[in-house]
Coordinates of C-alpha atoms in Angstrom, one line a residue:
X1 CA 10.2 -9.9 7.2
X2 CA 12.4 -6.8 7.7
X3 CA 13.4 -4.9 4.6
X4 CA 16.6 -2.9 4.4
X5 CA 16.3 0.6 2.9
X6 CA 18.4 1.5 -0.2
X7 CA 21.3 3.9 0.3
X8 CA 20.8 7.6 -0.5
X9 CA 23.0 7.3 -3.6
X10 CA 20.7 4.6 -5.0
X11 CA 17.7 6.7 -4.4
X12 CA 19.2 9.9 -5.9
X13 CA 20.4 8.2 -9.0
X14 CA 16.7 7.6 -10.0
X15 CA 17.6 5.1 -12.8
X16 CA 15.0 2.6 -11.7
X17 CA 12.1 2.7 -9.4
X18 CA 12.1 -0.2 -7.0
X19 CA 8.6 -1.5 -6.2
X20 CA 7.1 -4.0 -3.9
X21 CA 4.5 -5.9 -5.9
X22 CA 1.3 -7.0 -4.2
X23 CA -2.0 -8.5 -5.3
X24 CA -5.6 -7.5 -4.8
X25 CA -7.9 -9.9 -6.4
X26 CA -6.5 -10.7 -9.9
X27 CA -4.6 -7.4 -10.3
X28 CA -1.0 -6.6 -9.4
X29 CA -0.1 -3.3 -7.7
X30 CA 3.2 -1.8 -6.9
X31 CA 4.4 0.7 -4.3
X32 CA 7.6 2.4 -3.5
X33 CA 9.7 -0.1 -1.5
X34 CA 11.3 2.8 0.4
X35 CA 8.0 3.3 2.2
X36 CA 7.9 -0.3 3.4
X37 CA 9.1 -1.1 7.0
X38 CA 8.1 -4.8 7.1
X39 CA 5.7 -7.4 5.9
X40 CA 3.7 -9.6 8.4
X41 CA 0.9 -12.1 8.3
X42 CA -2.6 -10.9 8.8
X43 CA -3.7 -11.0 12.5
X44 CA -6.8 -9.8 14.2
X45 CA -7.1 -6.1 14.8
X46 CA -8.9 -3.9 17.4
X47 CA -11.8 -2.3 15.7
X48 CA -12.2 1.5 16.1
X49 CA -15.8 2.8 16.6
X50 CA -17.2 4.9 13.8
X51 CA -14.2 4.3 11.5
X52 CA -14.9 3.8 7.8
X53 CA -15.3 0.2 6.8
X54 CA -11.9 0.1 5.0
X55 CA -10.1 1.0 8.2
X56 CA -10.1 -2.4 9.8
X57 CA -8.8 -1.1 13.2
X58 CA -5.5 -0.9 14.9
X59 CA -2.7 -3.2 16.1
X60 CA 0.0 -2.9 18.7
X61 CA 3.3 -3.2 16.9
X62 CA 6.1 -3.2 19.4
X63 CA 4.5 -0.6 21.5
X64 CA 3.2 1.6 18.7
X65 CA -0.5 1.8 17.8
X66 CA -0.7 1.2 14.0
X67 CA -3.9 1.8 12.0
X68 CA -4.7 -1.0 9.5
X69 CA -6.4 -0.3 6.1
X70 CA -7.8 -3.0 3.9
X71 CA -7.0 -1.9 0.4
X72 CA -9.5 -4.3 -1.2
X73 CA -12.3 -2.5 0.6
X74 CA -10.8 0.9 0.0
X75 CA -10.6 0.3 -3.8
X76 CA -14.1 -1.4 -3.9
X77 CA -12.7 -4.7 -5.1
X78 CA -15.3 -6.9 -3.3
X79 CA -15.4 -8.6 0.0
X80 CA -12.0 -9.6 1.3
X81 CA -11.2 -13.1 2.3
X82 CA -8.5 -13.5 5.0
X83 CA -6.4 -16.6 4.7
X84 CA -2.8 -17.8 5.1
X85 CA -1.7 -15.7 2.1
X86 CA -3.2 -12.4 3.4
X87 CA -0.5 -10.1 4.6
X88 CA -0.1 -6.7 6.2
X89 CA 2.5 -4.3 4.7
X90 CA 3.7 -2.0 7.4
X91 CA 4.5 1.4 5.9
X92 CA 6.3 4.5 7.1
X93 CA 4.4 7.5 5.7
X94 CA 6.0 10.8 6.9
X95 CA 6.3 10.3 10.6
X96 CA 3.5 7.8 10.9
X97 CA 3.4 4.0 10.7
X98 CA 0.4 2.5 8.8
X99 CA -0.5 -1.0 7.8
X100 CA -2.3 -2.1 4.6
X101 CA -4.0 -5.4 4.2
X102 CA -3.4 -7.0 0.7
X103 CA -4.2 -10.5 -0.7
X104 CA -0.5 -11.3 -1.1
X105 CA 3.0 -10.0 -1.9
X106 CA 4.6 -11.4 -5.0
X107 CA 7.9 -9.7 -5.8
X108 CA 10.3 -6.8 -5.6
X109 CA 11.0 -5.3 -9.0
X110 CA 12.9 -2.5 -10.6
X111 CA 10.9 -0.5 -13.0
X112 CA 12.7 2.0 -15.3
X113 CA 11.1 5.2 -16.5
X114 CA 10.6 3.8 -20.0
X115 CA 8.4 1.1 -18.6
X116 CA 6.0 3.6 -16.9
X117 CA 2.9 5.0 -18.5
X118 CA 0.7 7.8 -17.2
X119 CA -2.6 6.6 -15.6
X120 CA -5.5 6.6 -18.1
X121 CA -8.0 9.5 -17.9
X122 CA -11.5 8.3 -16.9
X123 CA -13.1 11.7 -16.2
X124 CA -15.0 12.1 -13.0
X125 CA -16.3 8.5 -12.9
X126 CA -13.1 6.9 -11.7
X127 CA -10.6 8.5 -9.2
X128 CA -7.1 8.0 -10.5
X129 CA -5.5 10.5 -8.1
X130 CA -3.7 7.7 -6.2
X131 CA -2.3 6.0 -9.3
X132 CA 1.2 7.1 -10.2
X133 CA 1.1 5.2 -13.4
X134 CA 1.0 1.8 -15.1
X135 CA 4.2 -0.2 -15.3
X136 CA 4.9 -3.0 -17.8
X137 CA 7.4 -5.7 -17.6
X138 CA 7.0 -8.0 -20.6
X139 CA 3.3 -8.9 -20.6
X140 CA 2.8 -8.1 -16.9
X141 CA 0.9 -4.9 -16.1
X142 CA 1.4 -3.3 -12.6
X143 CA -0.7 -0.5 -11.2
X144 CA 1.8 1.8 -9.4
X145 CA 0.1 3.3 -6.4
X146 CA 1.2 6.6 -4.9
X147 CA 0.8 5.1 -1.4
X148 CA 1.8 8.3 0.4
X149 CA -0.9 10.4 -1.3
X150 CA -3.5 7.7 -0.6
X151 CA -2.6 7.4 3.1
X152 CA -2.5 11.2 3.6
X153 CA -5.8 11.8 1.9
X154 CA -8.6 13.4 3.9
X155 CA -11.1 10.6 3.4
X156 CA -8.6 8.2 5.1
X157 CA -8.6 10.3 8.3
X158 CA -5.7 8.1 9.4
X159 CA -4.0 10.8 11.3
X160 CA -7.1 11.3 13.5
X161 CA -7.7 7.6 14.0
X162 CA -4.1 7.1 15.1
X163 CA -4.2 10.1 17.4
X164 CA -7.4 8.8 19.1
X165 CA -6.1 5.3 19.6

């Protein structure tokens, strides 16, 4: 599924934040739709030696080598189960293309600033550096992920993996 990007005027206006909502386990997460290139079904990946467990490997996407990260493993949400609902969201982060494996994609929503809350403070026990905030739509709570900060983090080492592949 190809996604069209919003026009510059829509982005600059900033009235609402458009998010792609995906699931990991029983929780719903959102990420900036402008970072999404496409959504595809999960397929086998080529494993990279000595990569962290959450980096599943790489795929060849129309001639480009794309690292694939399993967010369930990255966030410590238990052992992933790959089935017909498992998808890979292909992202454009800076000048890199990266894929993330999620349990499913559910919706595209618009979230206004009034519906966003700051992430809770847990101290040093829980790392909330990659959480932009918590969005609410009615009774639905969505954890908004700063996907660019997450993918550029040192522990991900994605730039090195992509360069070696």
